[in-house]
Coordinates of C-alpha atoms in Angstrom, one line a residue:
X50 CA -212.5 0.0 62.9
X51 CA -209.6 -2.0 61.7
X52 CA -206.4 -1.9 64.1
X53 CA -203.9 0.7 62.9
X54 CA -201.1 2.6 64.3
X55 CA -200.8 6.3 65.4
X56 CA -198.3 6.9 62.4
X57 CA -200.9 5.3 60.0
X58 CA -203.5 7.7 61.4
X59 CA -201.3 10.7 61.3
X60 CA -200.4 9.8 57.6
X61 CA -204.0 9.3 56.4
X62 CA -205.2 12.4 58.3
X63 CA -202.5 14.5 56.7
X64 CA -201.4 15.4 60.3
X65 CA -198.2 15.9 62.3
X66 CA -197.6 13.5 65.1
X67 CA -196.8 15.2 68.3
X68 CA -195.5 14.2 71.8
X69 CA -194.2 11.0 73.3
X70 CA -195.7 7.9 72.1
X71 CA -195.1 3.9 72.0
X72 CA -195.0 2.9 68.4
X73 CA -196.6 -0.3 69.4
X74 CA -199.7 1.3 70.4
X75 CA -202.7 0.1 68.3
X76 CA -205.6 2.5 67.6
X77 CA -209.0 0.6 67.6
X78 CA -211.3 3.4 67.1
X79 CA -212.0 7.3 66.6
X80 CA -214.7 9.2 68.6
X81 CA -215.9 12.6 68.6
X82 CA -217.9 12.3 71.7
X83 CA -216.2 11.7 75.3
X84 CA -219.5 10.0 76.3
X85 CA -218.8 7.0 73.8
X86 CA -215.0 6.8 74.1
X87 CA -213.7 3.1 74.5
X88 CA -210.3 2.3 75.8
X89 CA -207.8 2.3 72.6
X90 CA -209.8 5.1 70.9
X91 CA -208.5 8.4 69.5
X92 CA -210.5 11.4 70.5
X93 CA -211.0 13.8 67.6
X94 CA -211.7 17.4 68.7
X95 CA -214.6 18.9 66.2
X96 CA -215.0 22.6 66.3
X97 CA -218.3 24.3 65.6
X98 CA -220.2 27.7 66.1
X99 CA -221.3 26.7 69.4
X100 CA -218.8 24.0 70.7
X101 CA -215.1 23.2 70.9
X102 CA -214.2 19.7 71.4
X103 CA -210.5 20.7 72.4
X104 CA -212.1 21.7 75.8
X105 CA -212.9 18.0 76.5
X106 CA -209.4 16.7 75.9
X107 CA -208.8 15.8 79.7
X108 CA -212.2 13.9 79.7
X109 CA -211.3 11.9 76.6
X110 CA -208.1 10.8 78.4
X111 CA -210.0 9.9 81.6
X112 CA -212.3 7.9 79.8
X113 CA -209.4 5.9 78.1
X114 CA -208.5 7.7 75.0
X115 CA -205.1 6.9 73.9
X116 CA -204.4 9.9 71.9
X117 CA -206.1 13.0 70.3
X118 CA -206.6 14.5 66.9
X119 CA -206.6 18.3 67.1
X120 CA -206.6 21.3 65.0
X121 CA -204.4 23.4 67.6
X122 CA -201.8 22.5 70.1
X123 CA -203.1 21.9 73.7
X124 CA -201.6 21.3 77.0
X125 CA -201.7 17.4 77.4
X126 CA -199.4 14.5 77.9
X127 CA -201.3 12.4 75.3
X128 CA -199.8 12.0 72.0
X129 CA -201.5 14.2 69.6
X130 CA -202.0 14.5 65.7
X131 CA -202.0 18.0 64.6
X132 CA -204.2 18.7 61.7
X133 CA -205.3 21.6 59.6
X134 CA -209.2 20.9 60.1
X135 CA -210.5 18.0 62.4
X136 CA -213.6 17.6 60.3
X137 CA -211.7 17.1 57.2
X138 CA -209.4 14.8 58.8
X139 CA -212.3 12.7 60.0
X140 CA -213.3 12.6 56.3
X141 CA -209.9 11.5 55.2
X142 CA -209.7 8.8 57.7
X143 CA -213.0 7.3 56.8
X144 CA -212.1 7.2 53.2
X145 CA -208.8 5.5 54.2
X146 CA -210.3 2.9 56.1
X147 CA -212.9 2.2 53.3
X148 CA -210.0 2.0 50.8
X149 CA -208.1 -0.5 53.1
X150 CA -211.0 -2.8 53.5
X151 CA -212.2 -2.4 50.0
X152 CA -215.8 -3.6 50.2
X153 CA -218.3 -3.7 47.4
X154 CA -220.0 -0.3 48.1
X155 CA -223.6 1.0 47.6
X156 CA -224.5 4.6 47.8
X157 CA -228.0 5.7 48.3
X158 CA -229.6 9.2 48.6
X159 CA -233.0 10.6 48.2
X160 CA -235.6 13.0 49.7
X161 CA -237.5 10.0 51.1
X162 CA -237.3 6.3 51.2
X163 CA -233.6 6.1 51.3
X164 CA -233.4 4.6 54.7
X165 CA -235.9 1.7 53.9
X166 CA -233.8 1.2 50.6
X167 CA -230.8 0.9 52.8
X168 CA -232.4 -1.6 55.0
X169 CA -233.9 -3.6 52.2
X170 CA -230.4 -3.8 50.4
X171 CA -228.7 -4.8 53.8
X172 CA -231.3 -7.6 54.1
X173 CA -230.6 -8.9 50.8
X174 CA -226.9 -8.8 50.8
X175 CA -226.7 -10.4 54.4
X176 CA -227.7 -13.6 52.6
X177 CA -224.4 -13.2 50.7
X178 CA -222.1 -12.0 53.3
X179 CA -221.2 -9.7 56.0
X180 CA -222.6 -6.3 55.5
X181 CA -222.1 -2.9 57.2
X182 CA -224.9 -0.4 56.7
X183 CA -225.4 3.3 58.0
X184 CA -227.0 3.3 61.4
X185 CA -230.0 5.6 62.1
X186 CA -229.3 9.0 60.6
X187 CA -225.7 9.1 60.4
X188 CA -225.7 10.2 56.7
X189 CA -224.4 13.6 56.7
X190 CA -220.8 15.0 56.4
X191 CA -220.1 13.7 59.9
X192 CA -222.0 10.7 60.0
X193 CA -220.6 9.0 56.7
X194 CA -217.3 9.1 57.7
X195 CA -218.1 7.8 61.1
X196 CA -219.9 5.0 59.4
X197 CA -217.0 4.4 57.1
X198 CA -214.6 4.1 60.3
X199 CA -216.9 1.3 61.5
X200 CA -215.6 -1.0 58.7
X201 CA -213.8 -4.3 59.7
X202 CA -211.6 -6.7 57.7
X203 CA -214.6 -9.2 57.4
X204 CA -217.0 -6.7 55.8
X205 CA -217.8 -7.7 52.1
X206 CA -220.3 -5.1 51.5
X207 CA -221.0 -1.6 52.6
X208 CA -224.3 0.0 52.3
X209 CA -224.1 3.9 52.7
X210 CA -226.9 6.4 53.1
X211 CA -226.2 9.9 52.1
X212 CA -228.3 12.8 53.0
X213 CA -227.9 16.6 52.7
X214 CA -229.6 19.9 53.7
X215 CA -227.4 21.9 51.3
X216 CA -225.5 21.9 47.9
X217 CA -222.2 20.4 48.0
X218 CA -222.7 18.0 51.1
X219 CA -223.3 14.8 48.9
X220 CA -220.5 15.8 46.6
X221 CA -218.1 15.7 49.7
X222 CA -219.5 12.4 51.2
X223 CA -219.7 10.5 47.9
X224 CA -216.1 11.2 47.1
X225 CA -215.3 9.7 50.4
X226 CA -217.4 6.6 50.0
X227 CA -216.6 6.2 46.2
X228 CA -219.3 3.6 45.5
X229 CA -219.5 0.9 43.2
X230 CA -223.2 1.6 42.5
X231 CA -225.4 4.6 43.5
X232 CA -229.0 5.7 43.2
X233 CA -231.2 8.5 43.9
X234 CA -234.5 7.0 45.2
X235 CA -236.5 10.3 44.5
X236 CA -236.4 14.0 44.8
X237 CA -239.2 15.8 46.4
X238 CA -240.0 19.0 48.6
X239 CA -237.6 18.4 51.6
X240 CA -235.0 20.9 53.0
X241 CA -236.1 23.5 50.6
X242 CA -234.6 26.1 53.1
X243 CA -231.1 24.9 52.1
X244 CA -231.8 23.9 48.3
X245 CA -233.9 26.9 47.3
X246 CA -236.2 25.0 45.2
X247 CA -237.3 21.4 44.0
X248 CA -234.7 21.6 41.1
X249 CA -232.2 22.5 43.7
X250 CA -232.9 19.3 45.5
X251 CA -232.6 17.3 42.3
X252 CA -229.3 19.0 41.6
X253 CA -227.9 18.2 45.1
X254 CA -229.1 14.7 44.9
X255 CA -227.4 14.1 41.5
X256 CA -224.0 14.8 43.2
X257 CA -223.9 11.2 44.4
X258 CA -223.1 10.1 40.9
X259 CA -219.9 12.1 40.9
X260 CA -218.4 9.3 43.3
X261 CA -218.6 6.9 40.5
X262 CA -215.7 5.8 38.6
X263 CA -216.3 6.8 35.0
X264 CA -213.2 5.0 33.4
X265 CA -212.2 1.4 32.6
X266 CA -213.8 -1.9 33.3
X267 CA -214.7 -0.9 36.8
X268 CA -217.1 1.9 35.7
X269 CA -219.7 2.6 38.2
X270 CA -223.4 2.0 37.8
X271 CA -225.8 4.9 38.2
X272 CA -229.4 3.5 38.9
X273 CA -232.1 6.1 37.9
X274 CA -235.8 6.3 38.9
X275 CA -237.5 6.4 35.5
X276 CA -240.6 7.5 37.2
X277 CA -239.1 10.7 38.6
X278 CA -239.9 13.9 36.9
X279 CA -236.0 14.4 36.9
X280 CA -235.1 11.2 35.3
X281 CA -234.1 12.9 32.1
X282 CA -232.1 15.7 34.0
X283 CA -230.2 12.9 35.9
X284 CA -229.6 10.7 32.7
X285 CA -228.2 13.9 31.0
X286 CA -225.4 14.0 33.9
X287 CA -224.3 10.4 33.2
X288 CA -222.8 10.4 29.7
X289 CA -219.7 8.3 30.7
X290 CA -221.3 5.8 33.3
X291 CA -223.2 2.6 33.0
X292 CA -226.8 3.3 33.6
X293 CA -229.8 1.3 34.7
X294 CA -233.4 2.4 35.2
X295 CA -236.2 1.1 37.5
X296 CA -239.9 1.8 37.3
X297 CA -243.0 0.8 39.3
X298 CA -245.2 2.2 36.5
X299 CA -243.7 1.4 33.1
X300 CA -241.4 -0.9 31.5
X301 CA -237.7 -0.1 32.3
X302 CA -234.4 -2.2 32.9
X303 CA -235.9 -3.3 36.2
X304 CA -239.7 -3.0 36.7
X305 CA -242.8 -4.7 38.6
X306 CA -245.8 -6.1 37.1
X307 CA -249.2 -7.6 38.6
X308 CA -248.9 -5.4 41.7
X309 CA -251.6 -6.5 44.3
X310 CA -252.0 -5.1 48.1
X311 CA -252.8 -7.4 50.7
X312 CA -255.1 -6.9 53.7
X313 CA -252.1 -5.9 55.7
X314 CA -251.3 -3.3 53.3
X315 CA -248.2 -5.2 52.0
X316 CA -247.6 -5.6 48.1
X317 CA -246.9 -8.6 46.0
X318 CA -245.6 -8.4 42.5
X319 CA -243.5 -9.8 39.9
X320 CA -240.0 -8.6 39.7
X321 CA -238.5 -8.2 36.1
X322 CA -235.0 -7.8 35.6
X323 CA -232.6 -8.4 32.7
X324 CA -231.5 -11.7 34.2
X325 CA -235.1 -13.0 34.9
X326 CA -238.1 -12.7 37.0
X327 CA -239.3 -13.5 40.3
X328 CA -242.4 -13.2 42.8
X329 CA -241.8 -10.8 45.5
X330 CA -243.6 -10.3 48.9
X331 CA -243.0 -7.3 51.0
X332 CA -242.8 -7.2 54.7
X333 CA -243.4 -3.6 54.7
X334 CA -246.7 -2.0 53.9
X335 CA -247.4 0.7 51.2
X336 CA -247.4 0.6 47.3
X337 CA -244.6 3.0 47.3
X338 CA -242.4 0.2 48.9
X339 CA -242.7 -1.4 45.4
X340 CA -240.5 1.3 43.9
X341 CA -238.2 1.0 47.0
X342 CA -237.9 -2.7 46.4
X343 CA -237.0 -2.1 42.8
X344 CA -234.2 0.0 43.5
X345 CA -233.0 -2.2 46.3
X346 CA -233.1 -5.2 43.9
X347 CA -231.0 -3.4 41.3
X348 CA -228.4 -2.3 43.7
X349 CA -228.0 -5.5 45.4
X350 CA -227.9 -7.6 42.1
X351 CA -225.1 -5.2 40.8
X352 CA -222.8 -6.4 43.4
X353 CA -223.6 -10.2 43.5
X354 CA -227.0 -11.0 44.8
X355 CA -229.3 -13.4 43.0
X356 CA -233.0 -13.1 42.5
X357 CA -233.6 -15.6 45.1
X358 CA -231.6 -13.6 47.6
X359 CA -233.7 -10.5 46.6
X360 CA -236.8 -12.5 47.1
X361 CA -235.9 -14.0 50.6
X362 CA -234.2 -10.7 51.9
X363 CA -237.2 -8.5 51.1
X364 CA -239.7 -11.1 52.7
X365 CA -237.6 -11.4 55.8
X366 CA -236.8 -7.8 56.3
X367 CA -237.4 -6.4 59.8
X368 CA -239.3 -3.4 60.5
X369 CA -237.5 -0.1 61.0
X370 CA -238.8 1.7 64.0
X371 CA -240.9 4.8 63.2
X372 CA -241.1 3.7 59.4
X373 CA -244.6 2.8 58.2
X374 CA -245.2 0.2 60.8
X375 CA -248.8 -1.1 61.2
X376 CA -249.6 -1.5 65.0
X377 CA -253.0 -3.1 66.0
X378 CA -254.3 -1.1 69.0
X379 CA -257.3 -3.3 69.3
X380 CA -259.3 -5.7 67.0
X381 CA -260.9 -2.6 65.4
X382 CA -258.4 0.2 65.9
X383 CA -254.9 0.1 64.1
X384 CA -252.1 2.8 64.2
X385 CA -249.9 3.3 61.2
X386 CA -246.8 4.7 62.9
X387 CA -244.7 6.6 60.3
X388 CA -243.3 9.1 62.6
X389 CA -239.6 9.1 61.8
X390 CA -239.8 11.9 59.5
X391 CA -241.8 13.7 56.8
X392 CA -241.9 15.7 53.7
X393 CA -244.6 16.0 51.0
X394 CA -243.9 12.9 49.0
X395 CA -243.4 10.5 52.1
X396 CA -246.8 12.0 53.6
X397 CA -248.5 11.4 50.4
X398 CA -247.3 7.9 50.1
X399 CA -248.4 7.1 53.6
X400 CA -251.8 8.7 52.8
X401 CA -252.1 6.3 50.0
X402 CA -251.5 3.3 52.4
X403 CA -254.2 4.8 54.8
X404 CA -256.7 5.2 52.0
X405 CA -256.4 1.4 51.2
X406 CA -257.9 0.3 54.5
X407 CA -261.6 -0.2 55.3
X408 CA -263.5 1.8 57.8
X409 CA -263.1 5.2 59.1
X410 CA -259.5 6.7 58.1
X411 CA -258.0 9.7 60.2
X412 CA -254.7 11.3 59.6
X413 CA -252.8 13.0 62.6
X414 CA -250.2 15.4 61.2
X415 CA -247.4 17.2 62.6
X416 CA -245.5 19.9 61.0
X417 CA -243.2 19.1 58.0
X418 CA -239.9 21.1 58.7
X419 CA -237.5 22.8 56.2
X420 CA -239.9 23.7 53.5
X421 CA -239.0 27.2 53.2
X422 CA -241.2 30.2 52.3
X423 CA -243.9 28.0 50.8
X424 CA -244.4 25.7 53.8
X425 CA -247.8 26.6 54.6
X426 CA -248.7 26.0 50.7
X427 CA -247.2 22.5 50.9
X428 CA -249.0 21.7 54.1
X429 CA -252.3 22.9 52.4
X430 CA -251.6 20.7 49.4
X431 CA -250.9 17.6 51.6
X432 CA -254.5 18.4 53.2
X433 CA -256.1 18.6 49.6
X434 CA -254.5 15.3 48.6
X435 CA -255.7 13.6 51.9
X436 CA -259.2 14.8 51.1
X437 CA -259.0 13.5 47.5
X438 CA -257.8 10.1 48.4
X439 CA -260.8 9.6 50.9
X440 CA -259.4 10.3 54.3
X441 CA -262.3 11.0 56.5
X442 CA -260.6 13.4 59.1
X443 CA -257.4 15.2 59.5
X444 CA -256.2 16.3 63.0
X445 CA -253.1 18.6 63.1
X446 CA -250.5 19.4 65.7
X447 CA -248.2 22.2 65.2
X448 CA -248.2 25.7 63.7
X449 CA -247.8 24.9 59.9
X450 CA -249.8 21.6 59.8
X451 CA -253.1 23.8 60.7
X452 CA -253.1 24.7 56.9
X453 CA -253.6 20.9 56.3
X454 CA -256.6 20.4 58.7
X455 CA -258.1 23.7 57.7
X456 CA -258.8 22.1 54.2
X457 CA -261.1 19.4 55.9
X458 CA -263.4 22.3 57.5
X459 CA -265.7 20.4 59.9
X460 CA -263.8 17.1 59.3
X461 CA -260.5 18.7 60.5
X462 CA -259.3 19.9 64.0
X463 CA -256.2 21.7 65.0
X464 CA -254.5 21.2 68.5
X465 CA -251.9 23.2 70.1
X466 CA -250.7 20.6 72.6
X467 CA -250.3 17.0 72.5
X468 CA -252.4 16.4 75.6
X469 CA -255.3 18.1 74.1
X470 CA -255.1 15.9 70.9
X471 CA -254.9 12.7 73.0
X472 CA -257.8 13.7 75.3
X473 CA -260.0 14.5 72.0
X474 CA -258.9 11.0 70.4
X475 CA -259.8 9.1 73.7
X476 CA -263.1 10.8 73.8
X477 CA -264.2 10.9 70.3
X478 CA -262.4 8.3 68.3
X479 CA -260.7 5.2 69.7
X480 CA -263.7 3.9 71.7
X481 CA -266.0 4.0 68.6
X482 CA -267.4 0.5 67.7
X483 CA -266.2 0.5 64.0
X484 CA -263.0 -0.3 62.0
X485 CA -260.7 2.7 62.5
X486 CA -257.2 3.3 60.9
X487 CA -255.3 6.3 62.3
X488 CA -252.0 7.5 60.6
X489 CA -249.5 9.4 62.5
X490 CA -247.0 11.4 60.6
X491 CA -244.6 14.3 60.9
X492 CA -241.1 15.5 60.8
X493 CA -238.8 14.4 63.4
X494 CA -239.0 17.9 65.2
X495 CA -242.7 17.4 65.5
X496 CA -242.0 14.4 67.8
X497 CA -245.2 12.7 66.6
X498 CA -243.8 9.4 68.1
X499 CA -245.1 10.8 71.3
X500 CA -248.5 10.5 70.0
X501 CA -248.2 7.0 69.1
X502 CA -246.9 6.2 72.6
X503 CA -249.9 8.1 74.2
X504 CA -252.4 6.1 72.0
X505 CA -250.7 2.7 73.0
X506 CA -250.8 4.0 76.7
X507 CA -254.4 5.1 76.4
X508 CA -257.2 3.2 78.5
X509 CA -258.1 1.3 75.5
X510 CA -254.6 0.2 74.5
X511 CA -253.8 -0.8 78.0
X512 CA -257.2 -2.8 78.4
X513 CA -256.3 -4.6 75.1
X514 CA -252.9 -5.7 76.3
X515 CA -254.5 -7.0 79.5
X516 CA -256.8 -9.0 77.5
X517 CA -254.0 -10.4 75.6
X518 CA -252.1 -11.5 78.5
X519 CA -255.3 -13.3 79.9
X520 CA -256.0 -15.0 76.5
X521 CA -252.3 -16.4 76.7

């Protein structure tokens, strides 16, 4: 965070500064968690249905907090900034820091792929200057302002991911971010409990365009996925903005030609843009990442990246933990770790990658969360899609995912506990003398990363690591 004074914080948070304080005090950060407070931070007391940050004021002081942001007066000798609502004050502060630093700003949302696109854009723009990008899943109405507060004077670019589980959340965060360019990666069946329907998802995602300027020479650019069933719906909302389209399937402002998939599952293609074309080799597997790369290129080029920046940034992009990472357990067994999260679209995309590999193909599926009253139907459809794509076996873990494995009949199996699944895999799968690809997928709540770890720690996985050490 940029260094500021207590009075500046009070003004931007629309609060009243109370108590005795030294006007020379410099605020170096804002924290909502006493466990992460650093000396020089202000502690902001959030209030929720099951917690009240005001109760931790003394702990904040002991950790080195130099002041408090509160929504009611409390007994303390620290200076306090009294605000109407601490959550709203957090948003105001994030927006104020962003306005003060004034980086070129990219806003990204979507049902799936938004984190990958964020990382792609950051990798491209890092070749041009200092980039601040959203960390982890700090993409909601608390995470976005906390991300903005991390901005420093040297940041030239800000790449901000925005998620939501209800209408109005992205409208709020995009108003804080005020991006120069924004996109919706896609809209799919996700968080249906909060949005009600797939159209509700598309409507909620379209809120990101509300943060774009519609006037003057600095009109914001909206980048629209021409392959989405909601492309016309989104374009209809953008009568006063600059608009650019992208497509992995047909001609658009930015599109792909001559797509091929390597033995490692990574795509190569020609990127075609209004300013020229260039060959791209992706570091991430899966044909769906062609679409992600197209929108990432569009976003980055709008704020100054060149075609060569796009080419080199995408080639050198690091893997994101739990995001479609191919791990070679042995010479014959590979694990496709895509355990970070899941919805119907992302599971189907991972199935497409699995189907491209030779040999025996197995899907280990955990429950997909927040799909509403049609959750079992969506799991069944995923099972049907996997079968259509030539997946040999589907093993499920969780209550809802049983609807997917049931589609496979004798080639499907459901487990109620992780230990049962791992025991079965050790006995009947990973010691087979043939090429085997195992996709592990599920929502964060399903904790399917534990399956990956258990496979890596299996007798075969340990034996292979011993062999590698001996070979070295």
